[in-house]
Coordinates of C-alpha atoms and ligand atoms in Angstrom, one line a residue:
X1 CA 47.1 58.5 23.5
X2 CA 44.8 59.1 26.4
X3 CA 42.9 56.4 28.2
X4 CA 39.6 58.1 27.0
X5 CA 40.7 58.1 23.5
X6 CA 41.5 54.4 23.7
X7 CA 38.2 53.9 25.2
X8 CA 36.4 55.6 22.5
X9 CA 38.4 54.0 19.8
X10 CA 37.5 50.6 21.1
X11 CA 33.9 51.4 21.4
X12 CA 34.0 52.6 17.6
X13 CA 35.7 49.4 16.6
X14 CA 33.3 47.0 18.4
X15 CA 30.3 49.3 16.9
X16 CA 31.6 48.7 13.5
X17 CA 32.3 45.0 14.0
X18 CA 28.5 44.5 15.1
X19 CA 27.3 46.7 12.3
X20 CA 29.6 44.8 9.8
X21 CA 27.9 41.5 11.1
X22 CA 24.6 42.5 10.7
X23 CA 25.2 44.1 7.4
X24 CA 27.1 41.4 6.0
X25 CA 25.2 38.4 7.8
X26 CA 21.7 39.3 7.1
X27 CA 21.5 37.8 3.7
X28 CA 23.4 34.5 4.4
X29 CA 20.8 34.2 7.4
X30 CA 17.7 34.8 5.0
X31 CA 19.3 32.4 2.5
X32 CA 19.6 29.7 5.4
X33 CA 16.2 30.5 6.3
X34 CA 14.4 30.2 2.6
X35 CA 16.6 26.7 2.5
X36 CA 14.7 25.6 5.7
X37 CA 11.3 26.8 4.4
X38 CA 11.2 25.2 1.2
X39 CA 13.8 22.5 1.7
X40 CA 12.4 19.9 4.3
X41 CA 9.2 18.1 5.5
X42 CA 7.7 18.4 8.8
X43 CA 4.4 18.4 10.6
X44 CA 2.9 21.2 12.5
X45 CA 0.6 20.9 15.3
X46 CA -2.6 22.5 14.6
X47 CA -6.1 22.8 16.4
X48 CA -8.1 22.7 13.4
X49 CA -11.8 22.0 14.0
X50 CA -14.3 20.9 11.0
X51 CA -16.8 19.9 13.3
X52 CA -18.4 16.6 14.4
X53 CA -20.5 14.9 11.6
X54 CA -21.5 11.5 11.2
X55 CA -24.0 11.9 8.0
X56 CA -23.4 9.5 5.1
X57 CA -20.7 10.4 2.6
X58 CA -21.2 9.9 -1.3
X59 CA -22.3 6.5 -2.6
X60 CA -19.8 4.3 -4.1
X61 CA -19.2 5.0 -7.9
X62 CA -18.5 2.5 -10.6
X63 CA -15.8 5.0 -12.3
X64 CA -14.4 8.0 -11.1
X65 CA -12.7 10.5 -13.1
X66 CA -10.3 13.1 -11.4
X67 CA -9.1 15.9 -13.6
X68 CA -6.8 18.4 -12.2
X69 CA -5.7 21.3 -14.0
X70 CA -2.6 22.6 -12.3
X71 CA -2.3 26.3 -11.7
X72 CA -5.6 27.2 -12.9
X73 CA -6.8 30.2 -10.8
X74 CA -10.7 30.7 -9.9
X75 CA -10.8 34.2 -12.2
X76 CA -9.5 32.1 -15.2
X77 CA -11.8 29.0 -14.6
X78 CA -14.8 31.2 -14.3
X79 CA -15.9 31.3 -18.1
X80 CA -14.5 27.9 -19.4
X81 CA -17.3 26.2 -21.6
X82 CA -16.2 22.6 -20.8
X83 CA -15.5 23.2 -17.1
X84 CA -18.8 25.2 -16.8
X85 CA -20.6 22.2 -18.2
X86 CA -19.6 20.0 -15.7
X87 CA -20.4 22.4 -12.9
X88 CA -23.8 22.8 -14.7
X89 CA -24.5 19.0 -14.8
X90 CA -23.8 18.9 -10.8
X91 CA -22.2 20.9 -8.1
X92 CA -20.0 23.9 -8.3
X93 CA -17.2 24.2 -5.6
X94 CA -14.9 27.0 -4.1
X95 CA -12.3 24.6 -3.1
X96 CA -9.8 25.9 -0.5
X97 CA -6.6 23.9 -0.9
X98 CA -5.3 24.8 2.2
X99 CA -1.6 26.1 2.7
X100 CA 1.0 26.0 1.3
X101 CA -0.4 26.2 -2.5
X102 CA 2.2 24.0 -3.7
X103 CA 1.3 21.0 -6.4
X104 CA 2.4 17.8 -4.7
X105 CA 1.2 18.8 -0.8
X106 CA -2.0 19.7 -2.4
X107 CA -2.3 16.5 -4.4
X108 CA -1.4 14.7 -0.9
X109 CA -4.1 16.3 0.7
X110 CA -6.6 15.5 -2.1
X111 CA -5.6 11.8 -2.1
X112 CA -5.2 11.2 1.8
X113 CA -7.7 13.7 3.2
X114 CA -4.4 14.9 5.8
X115 CA -3.8 18.5 5.3
X116 CA -0.3 19.9 4.5
X117 CA 0.3 20.4 8.3
X118 CA -0.7 16.8 9.3
X119 CA 1.2 15.2 6.3
X120 CA 4.2 17.1 7.0
X121 CA 4.5 17.7 3.1
X122 CA 4.5 21.3 2.7
X123 CA 6.9 22.7 0.1
X124 CA 7.5 19.2 -1.2
X125 CA 8.4 19.0 -5.1
X126 CA 10.2 15.7 -5.5
X127 CA 8.6 12.2 -5.8
X128 CA 7.6 10.4 -2.3
X129 CA 9.7 7.1 -1.9
X130 CA 6.3 5.5 -0.9
X131 CA 2.6 6.3 -1.4
X132 CA 1.4 8.2 2.0
X133 CA -0.6 5.7 4.3
X134 CA -4.4 5.6 3.5
X135 CA -3.7 7.2 0.2
X136 CA -7.1 6.1 -1.9
X137 CA -5.4 5.3 -5.3
X138 CA -3.4 2.6 -3.7
X139 CA -6.9 1.1 -2.5
X140 CA -8.0 0.7 -6.2
X141 CA -6.6 -2.3 -8.0
X142 CA -6.9 -1.0 -11.6
X143 CA -6.2 3.1 -11.0
X144 CA -4.3 5.1 -13.4
X145 CA -2.6 8.2 -13.6
X146 CA -1.4 10.3 -16.2
X147 CA 0.5 13.6 -16.1
X148 CA 1.3 16.0 -18.9
X149 CA 4.6 16.6 -17.2
X150 CA 6.2 16.2 -13.7
X151 CA 5.1 12.7 -13.4
X152 CA 6.9 12.5 -10.1
X153 CA 3.6 14.2 -8.5
X154 CA 1.3 11.3 -9.9
X155 CA 4.2 8.4 -9.3
X156 CA 3.8 9.7 -5.4
X157 CA 0.4 8.4 -4.6
X158 CA 0.5 4.6 -5.1
X159 CA -1.7 4.2 -8.6
X160 CA -1.6 0.8 -10.1
X161 CA -0.2 2.3 -13.4
X162 CA 1.3 5.8 -14.1
X163 CA 2.0 7.5 -17.5
X164 CA 4.3 8.5 -19.0
X165 CA 5.6 4.8 -18.1
X166 CA 9.4 4.4 -19.2
X167 CA 8.6 1.2 -20.5
X168 CA 6.0 2.2 -23.1
X169 CA 6.0 5.9 -23.5
X170 CA 8.7 8.3 -25.3
X171 CA 11.5 9.3 -22.9
X172 CA 11.5 12.7 -24.7
X173 CA 9.3 15.1 -22.6
X174 CA 8.0 16.9 -25.8
X175 CA 7.2 13.5 -27.7
X176 CA 5.3 12.5 -24.4
X177 CA 3.6 15.9 -24.3
X178 CA 2.3 15.4 -27.8
X179 CA 1.0 12.2 -27.2
X180 CA -0.6 13.0 -23.8
X181 CA -4.0 14.2 -24.8
X182 CA -4.8 11.0 -27.0
X183 CA -3.7 8.7 -24.2
X184 CA -5.4 10.7 -21.6
X185 CA -8.7 10.5 -23.8
X186 CA -8.0 6.6 -23.9
X187 CA -7.7 6.1 -20.4
X188 CA -10.6 8.0 -19.3
X189 CA -12.5 5.9 -21.7
X190 CA -11.2 2.7 -20.4
X191 CA -13.0 0.7 -17.8
X192 CA -10.8 1.4 -14.9
X193 CA -12.5 2.6 -11.8
X194 CA -9.9 5.3 -11.1
X195 CA -8.3 7.3 -13.8
X196 CA -6.6 10.8 -12.9
X197 CA -5.4 13.1 -15.5
X198 CA -3.0 15.8 -14.2
X199 CA -2.9 18.8 -16.8
X200 CA 0.3 20.7 -16.3
X201 CA 0.1 23.4 -19.3
X202 CA -1.7 26.0 -17.4
X203 CA 1.0 25.9 -14.5
X204 CA 4.2 26.2 -17.0
X205 CA 2.5 29.0 -18.8
X206 CA 1.8 30.6 -15.2
X207 CA 5.6 30.2 -14.2
X208 CA 6.9 31.2 -17.6
X209 CA 4.7 34.3 -18.5
X210 CA 2.3 35.0 -15.2
X211 CA -1.5 34.7 -15.0
X212 CA -2.1 38.0 -16.7
X213 CA -0.2 36.8 -19.9
X214 CA -2.0 35.7 -23.4
X215 CA 0.3 32.5 -22.9
X216 CA -1.6 31.8 -19.7
X217 CA -4.8 32.3 -21.3
X218 CA -4.1 30.2 -24.3
X219 CA -3.1 27.2 -22.2
X220 CA -6.2 27.7 -20.2
X221 CA -8.3 27.6 -23.2
X222 CA -6.2 24.3 -24.4
X223 CA -6.7 22.7 -21.2
X224 CA -10.6 23.3 -21.0
X225 CA -10.8 21.9 -24.7
X226 CA -8.9 18.8 -23.6
X227 CA -11.4 18.4 -20.8
X228 CA -14.3 18.8 -23.1
X229 CA -12.8 15.8 -25.2
X230 CA -12.1 13.6 -22.1
X231 CA -15.8 14.4 -20.9
X232 CA -16.8 13.3 -24.3
X233 CA -14.9 10.1 -24.3
X234 CA -15.7 9.1 -20.7
X235 CA -18.0 6.2 -19.4
X236 CA -21.7 7.3 -19.0
X237 CA -21.7 6.3 -15.4
X238 CA -18.8 8.1 -14.5
X239 CA -18.4 10.3 -11.5
X240 CA -16.1 13.5 -12.5
X241 CA -14.2 15.9 -10.1
X242 CA -12.5 18.4 -12.0
X243 CA -10.4 21.0 -9.8
X244 CA -7.1 23.0 -9.9
X245 CA -4.5 22.8 -7.2
X246 CA -3.7 26.5 -6.9
X247 CA -3.7 29.8 -8.9
X248 CA -0.9 32.0 -10.1
X249 CA -0.2 35.6 -9.6
X250 CA -0.7 38.1 -12.4
X251 CA 3.1 38.0 -12.7
X252 CA 3.4 34.1 -12.0
X253 CA 3.9 32.4 -8.9
X254 CA 2.4 30.5 -6.0
X255 CA 2.7 29.1 -2.7
X256 CA 1.2 31.4 -0.3
X257 CA -2.1 31.6 1.3
X258 CA -3.9 34.4 -0.4
X259 CA -7.5 33.6 -1.6
X260 CA -6.8 34.6 -5.3
X261 CA -4.2 31.4 -5.0
X262 CA -5.8 29.1 -2.4
X263 CA -9.4 29.3 -3.4
X264 CA -10.0 27.5 -6.8
X265 CA -12.7 26.4 -8.7
X266 CA -14.2 23.0 -9.0
X267 CA -16.8 20.8 -10.4
X268 CA -18.3 17.6 -9.6
X269 CA -21.0 16.0 -11.6
X270 CA -22.0 12.4 -12.1
X271 CA -24.0 9.5 -10.2
X272 CA -24.8 10.7 -6.3
X273 CA -24.5 14.5 -7.1
X274 CA -27.6 16.5 -7.2
X275 CA -27.1 19.3 -9.6
X276 CA -27.4 22.6 -7.7
X277 CA -27.7 26.0 -9.1
X278 CA -25.5 27.5 -6.2
X279 CA -21.9 27.4 -5.8
X280 CA -20.4 25.6 -2.3
X281 CA -17.3 26.4 -0.4
X282 CA -15.6 23.3 0.7
X283 CA -12.0 22.5 1.8
X284 CA -9.8 20.1 -0.4
X285 CA -9.9 17.6 2.6
X286 CA -13.4 17.6 2.3
X287 CA -13.0 16.6 -1.4
X288 CA -10.7 13.9 -0.4
X289 CA -13.4 12.4 1.6
X290 CA -15.8 12.4 -1.3
X291 CA -13.3 10.7 -3.8
X292 CA -12.5 8.2 -1.1
X293 CA -15.9 7.4 -0.3
X294 CA -16.8 7.1 -4.1
X295 CA -14.1 4.7 -4.5
X296 CA -15.0 2.9 -1.5
X297 CA -11.4 3.6 -0.1
X298 CA -10.6 4.1 3.5
X299 CA -8.8 7.3 4.5
X300 CA -6.4 7.3 7.3
X301 CA -8.1 7.9 11.0
X302 CA -7.3 11.5 11.5
X303 CA -8.5 12.5 7.9
X304 CA -10.7 15.1 8.9
X305 CA -12.8 15.5 5.7
X306 CA -16.6 15.6 6.0
X307 CA -19.5 13.6 4.5
X308 CA -20.4 15.0 1.2
X309 CA -23.7 16.9 2.6
X310 CA -22.3 18.3 5.7
X311 CA -19.2 19.8 3.8
X312 CA -21.5 21.4 1.4
X313 CA -23.8 22.8 4.1
X314 CA -20.8 24.8 6.1
X315 CA -18.0 26.4 4.8
X316 CA -15.8 26.7 7.8
X317 CA -13.8 29.5 5.9
X318 CA -9.9 29.3 6.5
X319 CA -10.4 26.6 9.0
X320 CA -7.6 24.3 7.7
X321 CA -5.0 27.1 7.8
X322 CA -2.3 27.1 10.6
X323 CA -2.1 30.2 12.7
X324 CA 0.0 31.3 15.4
X325 CA -1.4 30.7 18.8
X326 CA -2.1 33.3 21.6
X327 CA 1.2 32.7 23.5
X328 CA 3.4 33.3 20.2
X329 CA 1.3 36.3 19.2
X330 CA 2.0 37.5 22.8
X331 CA 5.6 36.8 22.8
X332 CA 6.0 38.3 19.3
X333 CA 4.2 41.4 20.5
X334 CA 6.7 41.8 23.7
X335 CA 9.7 41.6 20.9
X336 CA 8.3 44.0 18.7
X337 CA 7.7 46.3 21.7
X338 CA 10.9 45.8 23.1
X339 CA 12.6 46.9 19.7
X340 CA 10.5 49.9 19.2
X341 CA 11.2 51.0 23.0
X342 CA 15.0 50.7 22.5
X343 CA 14.8 52.3 19.4
X344 CA 13.1 55.3 20.7
X345 CA 15.4 55.6 23.7
X346 CA 18.4 55.4 21.6
X347 CA 18.3 59.0 21.2
X348 CA 16.8 60.5 24.4
X349 CA 17.9 63.6 24.1
X350 CA 16.1 64.5 21.1
X351 CA 12.7 65.7 20.0
X352 CA 9.8 63.0 19.5
X353 CA 9.6 63.3 15.8
X354 CA 13.2 62.6 15.5
X355 CA 12.8 59.3 17.6
X356 CA 10.3 57.6 14.9
X357 CA 12.4 54.8 13.0
X358 CA 12.1 56.9 9.6
X359 CA 14.3 54.9 7.7
X360 CA 12.5 51.7 8.7
X361 CA 9.2 53.0 7.9
X362 CA 10.4 54.0 4.6
X363 CA 11.8 50.7 4.1
X364 CA 8.6 49.0 4.6
X365 CA 6.7 51.8 2.4
X366 CA 9.2 50.9 -0.5
X367 CA 8.6 47.3 -0.3
X368 CA 4.9 47.6 0.2
X369 CA 4.8 49.7 -2.9
X370 CA 7.0 47.5 -5.0
X371 CA 5.6 44.1 -3.9
X372 CA 2.7 44.6 -1.6
X373 CA 2.2 42.2 1.4
X374 CA 5.1 39.7 1.3
X375 CA 3.5 36.5 0.1
X376 CA 5.3 33.0 -0.9
X377 CA 3.5 33.2 -4.0
X378 CA 6.1 36.0 -4.9
X379 CA 9.4 34.7 -6.5
X380 CA 11.5 37.5 -4.8
X381 CA 11.1 36.4 -1.5
X382 CA 12.8 33.3 -2.4
X383 CA 15.7 34.7 -4.9
X384 CA 19.1 33.8 -3.1
X385 CA 20.5 37.2 -3.3
X386 CA 17.3 39.3 -2.6
X387 CA 18.1 42.0 -5.1
X388 CA 14.8 43.0 -6.2
X389 CA 13.8 43.3 -2.2
X390 CA 17.0 45.4 -1.7
X391 CA 16.3 47.8 -4.4
X392 CA 13.1 48.7 -2.7
X393 CA 15.0 49.5 0.6
X394 CA 17.6 51.7 -1.2
X395 CA 15.9 55.1 -0.3
X396 CA 15.8 53.8 3.3
X397 CA 19.4 52.8 3.4
X398 CA 20.3 56.4 2.2
X399 CA 18.0 57.8 5.1
X400 CA 19.8 55.7 7.6
X401 CA 23.2 57.0 6.2
X402 CA 22.0 60.5 6.5
X403 CA 20.4 60.3 9.8
X404 CA 23.6 58.5 11.0
X405 CA 25.8 61.2 9.8
X406 CA 23.6 63.7 11.5
X407 CA 24.5 62.0 14.7
X408 CA 21.6 59.5 15.4
X409 CA 22.4 56.6 17.3
X410 CA 22.6 53.4 15.0
X411 CA 20.1 51.8 17.5
X412 CA 17.4 54.2 16.5
X413 CA 16.6 52.6 13.3
X414 CA 18.2 49.1 13.8
X415 CA 16.5 48.2 17.1
X416 CA 12.9 48.5 15.7
X417 CA 14.0 46.7 12.4
X418 CA 15.6 43.7 14.6
X419 CA 12.5 43.8 16.9
X420 CA 10.3 43.3 13.9
X421 CA 12.5 40.6 12.6
X422 CA 12.5 38.7 15.8
X423 CA 8.4 39.0 16.2
X424 CA 8.1 37.4 12.7
X425 CA 10.5 34.7 13.6
X426 CA 8.4 33.7 16.5
X427 CA 5.3 34.1 14.6
X428 CA 6.3 31.4 12.0
X429 CA 7.6 28.9 14.2
X430 CA 11.2 29.7 13.1
X431 CA 12.6 29.5 17.0
X432 CA 11.5 25.6 17.4
X433 CA 11.4 24.6 13.9
X434 CA 14.8 26.2 12.7
X435 CA 16.9 28.1 15.1
X436 CA 17.1 25.7 18.1
X437 CA 17.6 22.6 15.8
X438 CA 20.7 24.4 14.5
X439 CA 22.2 23.9 18.0
X440 CA 20.8 20.3 18.3
X441 CA 17.6 21.1 20.4
X442 CA 14.3 19.7 19.0
X443 CA 13.6 18.5 15.5
X444 CA 14.0 20.6 12.5
X445 CA 11.1 21.4 10.5
X446 CA 10.0 24.1 7.8
X447 CA 9.3 27.5 9.7
X448 CA 6.1 27.6 7.5
X449 CA 3.3 30.0 8.6
X450 CA 0.9 31.9 6.2
X451 CA 2.2 35.5 6.1
X452 CA 4.8 35.4 8.4
X453 CA 7.3 33.4 6.7
X454 CA 7.3 35.5 3.6
X455 CA 7.6 38.5 6.0
X456 CA 10.7 37.1 7.7
X457 CA 12.3 37.1 4.4
X458 CA 11.6 40.5 3.6
X459 CA 12.5 41.7 6.8
X460 CA 16.3 40.0 6.6
X461 CA 16.5 42.6 3.8
X462 CA 15.2 45.2 5.6
X463 CA 17.8 44.7 8.3
X464 CA 20.8 44.1 6.0
X465 CA 20.0 47.4 4.0
X466 CA 19.5 49.6 7.1
X467 CA 22.5 48.0 8.5
X468 CA 24.2 49.0 5.5
X469 CA 23.4 52.6 5.8
X470 CA 24.0 52.6 9.4
X471 CA 27.4 51.1 9.0
X472 CA 28.8 53.6 6.3
X473 CA 27.6 56.4 8.5
X474 CA 29.5 55.1 11.6
X475 CA 32.5 54.7 9.2
X476 CA 32.3 58.1 7.5
X477 CA 31.1 59.9 10.6
X478 CA 34.4 60.4 12.4
X479 CA 36.2 60.9 9.0
X480 CA 33.7 63.8 8.2
X481 CA 34.2 65.5 11.7
X482 CA 37.9 65.3 11.6
X483 CA 37.8 67.1 7.9
X484 CA 35.2 69.7 9.0
X485 CA 37.5 70.4 12.1
X486 CA 40.7 70.8 9.9
X487 CA 39.0 73.2 7.3
X488 CA 37.6 75.3 10.3
X489 CA 41.2 75.6 12.0
Ligands
ZN1 ZN1 3.8 25.3 -10.2

């Protein structure tokens, strides 16, 4: 064998190894990323500014009733009779619950006035070991919370009593579910200063069948009917807060930052609330301030919620959402440009149109048509095998295979895809929250950022499928060339 042939064989082997690593490693890497995303707590520094205000908050109320209908989207909430009656008696709200739109973290913001980024509770689903510092329920001696299911959430915030209570309530979840409405009505009617009712049937129907389903509509009707009974039973002097913690996608799912999920309908009525014909936009941390003021509770010093009148006057849209800073955006732009540049230069001898990363564009098109812009509300973004996302990329993988067999360099498609992935990783804080901590540098946290965290999960699948197409071309190309030269001879 000549030196030349040995050299090209080595080059081929190295190329095959690199492509195999990309094709086989992209999904395990994606799985690890998703685990980091949902599996750990961690604060995110933000420069949120909700204005400076020193106006008075709500006056203390003798009784406060907080009803949270988990998973009730604004659209489904708009026409409900009992909910609308609360709004008509007081103030209608559009509440921005912040990001991510996950129940326990949103409730942490409701009871402490600190955003998900401040508390570091972002994708948390399991019960907190101790109530967060400054939680308002822990400051009310006779506070009571009842949960239709998932009692770990109400048990996290320092209520004096929570139900179901293992010492007196049915252990069987279905038996408790049947008893829940009557128990909730009795609690609301009691003289307790703070009663919180966490209704979960709507969220459960949303996960099982989606917000477009009849099961969801039925659960919404049932929750509103229960609200009507709670209101009728409650003390006349009670101040009512009724809200949701997030909406649901038509096919089910929540967690992302999209307004249909993040902005919910709320109604506040009772002593101190001037009935208003117009709806106001506020943030859940503002509502936390109102609840705490009504209870005479003291929120943590870094809670940013504004006094009631100030909050109603200034919507500050989206201000509590974390966003990548200018340096991060700049670095991401450079990485993307580098990837695109390397791709274009990979086939320097070819015409311009053949240097466009067509397979990458086809993958993005396929994903866009099937899933829209990536969102953490969309279950396929979390699926461990990523099969649904991968199927949307199959045409792109086939195109990458064809272009490879036609002699295109693997870099032409893969460099732009890897550049995009690197850019999205930077935008969602993956370098300092995920990658460096794996090497023992810095503190691990969830690489969570509106829009970009979901994009990373999707781009891992894009890299995987393009690498599969290109790798196949890399292996088949030499065989086909040999076959062709044989047939010619
Ligand atoms: Zn849910």
